[in-house]
Amino acid sequence: MRRIMDKAFGEKMPQFYFVFREKELIGYMFLIGNDKMFRAFPWLAIDNLDELPMKIVEPLMDIAIKAWNNEDGNIINADGSITEKSLIAQSYKQRLENYRHGTGRRSENECR
């Protein structure tokens, strides 16, 4: 895992983000992009943005949207269907809008 994380750089997959408050880990966002190439990470993306305050969520969502838009090609799903990577960027945009309206995330006073 560490070798993969050490090779990560901005605007290309994979990307790994950690959010700390006073030395305590409160958040994370992993943008893998290829679960076949990086077998140590069995997801395309994973995060806990629904638990974080919007002042942290918005910049991380912007990073995710840009990263997925920069990825060309498609993903072959477990059932054999195909998903364009740009659709994942669109799902992050929709998720951000939902969060802005208070849907799908903790309220600000319950966030980490």
Coordinates of C-alpha atoms in Angstrom, one line a residue, residues 16-84:
F16 CA -4.9 9.8 -1.2
Y17 CA -6.0 12.6 1.1
F18 CA -6.1 12.7 4.9
V19 CA -7.6 15.4 7.1
F20 CA -6.2 16.0 10.6
R21 CA -7.3 18.2 13.4
E22 CA -4.7 18.7 16.1
K23 CA -2.9 15.5 15.1
E24 CA -6.1 13.5 15.1
L25 CA -7.2 11.8 11.9
I26 CA -10.8 13.0 11.2
G27 CA -11.2 12.4 7.5
Y28 CA -9.9 10.6 4.4
M29 CA -10.5 10.4 0.7
F30 CA -8.9 7.7 -1.5
L31 CA -9.4 8.1 -5.3
I32 CA -8.1 4.8 -6.8
G33 CA -9.6 4.8 -10.2
N34 CA -8.5 1.3 -11.1
D35 CA -9.3 -1.5 -8.7
K36 CA -7.7 -4.1 -10.9
M37 CA -4.3 -2.3 -11.1
F38 CA -4.1 -1.5 -7.4
R39 CA -5.3 -4.7 -5.8
A40 CA -4.3 -3.5 -2.3
F41 CA -7.2 -1.0 -2.6
P42 CA -10.4 -2.9 -3.7
W43 CA -12.5 0.2 -4.4
L44 CA -12.6 2.8 -7.1
A45 CA -13.0 5.5 -4.4
I46 CA -13.8 5.7 -0.7
D47 CA -14.1 8.5 1.8
N48 CA -15.9 9.7 4.9
L49 CA -16.9 13.1 3.5
D50 CA -20.4 12.6 4.9
E51 CA -19.0 13.0 8.4
L52 CA -17.0 16.2 7.8
P53 CA -17.9 19.9 7.9
M54 CA -18.7 21.5 4.6
K55 CA -15.6 23.8 4.7
I56 CA -13.6 20.6 4.4
V57 CA -16.0 18.7 2.1
E58 CA -16.2 21.3 -0.7
P59 CA -12.4 21.5 -1.5
L60 CA -12.1 17.7 -1.4
M61 CA -15.2 17.2 -3.6
D62 CA -13.6 19.7 -6.1
I63 CA -10.5 17.6 -6.2
A64 CA -12.5 14.4 -6.7
I65 CA -14.5 15.9 -9.6
K66 CA -11.4 17.2 -11.3
A67 CA -9.6 13.9 -10.9
W68 CA -12.5 11.8 -12.3
N69 CA -12.9 14.3 -15.2
N70 CA -9.2 13.9 -16.0
E71 CA -9.5 10.1 -16.2
D72 CA -10.2 8.9 -19.6
G73 CA -12.0 5.7 -20.4
N74 CA -14.5 3.4 -18.8
I75 CA -14.8 1.0 -15.9
I76 CA -16.0 -2.6 -16.3
N77 CA -18.3 -3.4 -13.4
A78 CA -18.5 -6.8 -11.7
D79 CA -21.7 -7.5 -13.7
G80 CA -19.9 -6.8 -17.0
S81 CA -21.7 -3.4 -17.5
I82 CA -19.6 -0.4 -18.4
T83 CA -19.5 3.0 -16.7
E84 CA -17.8 6.1 -18.1

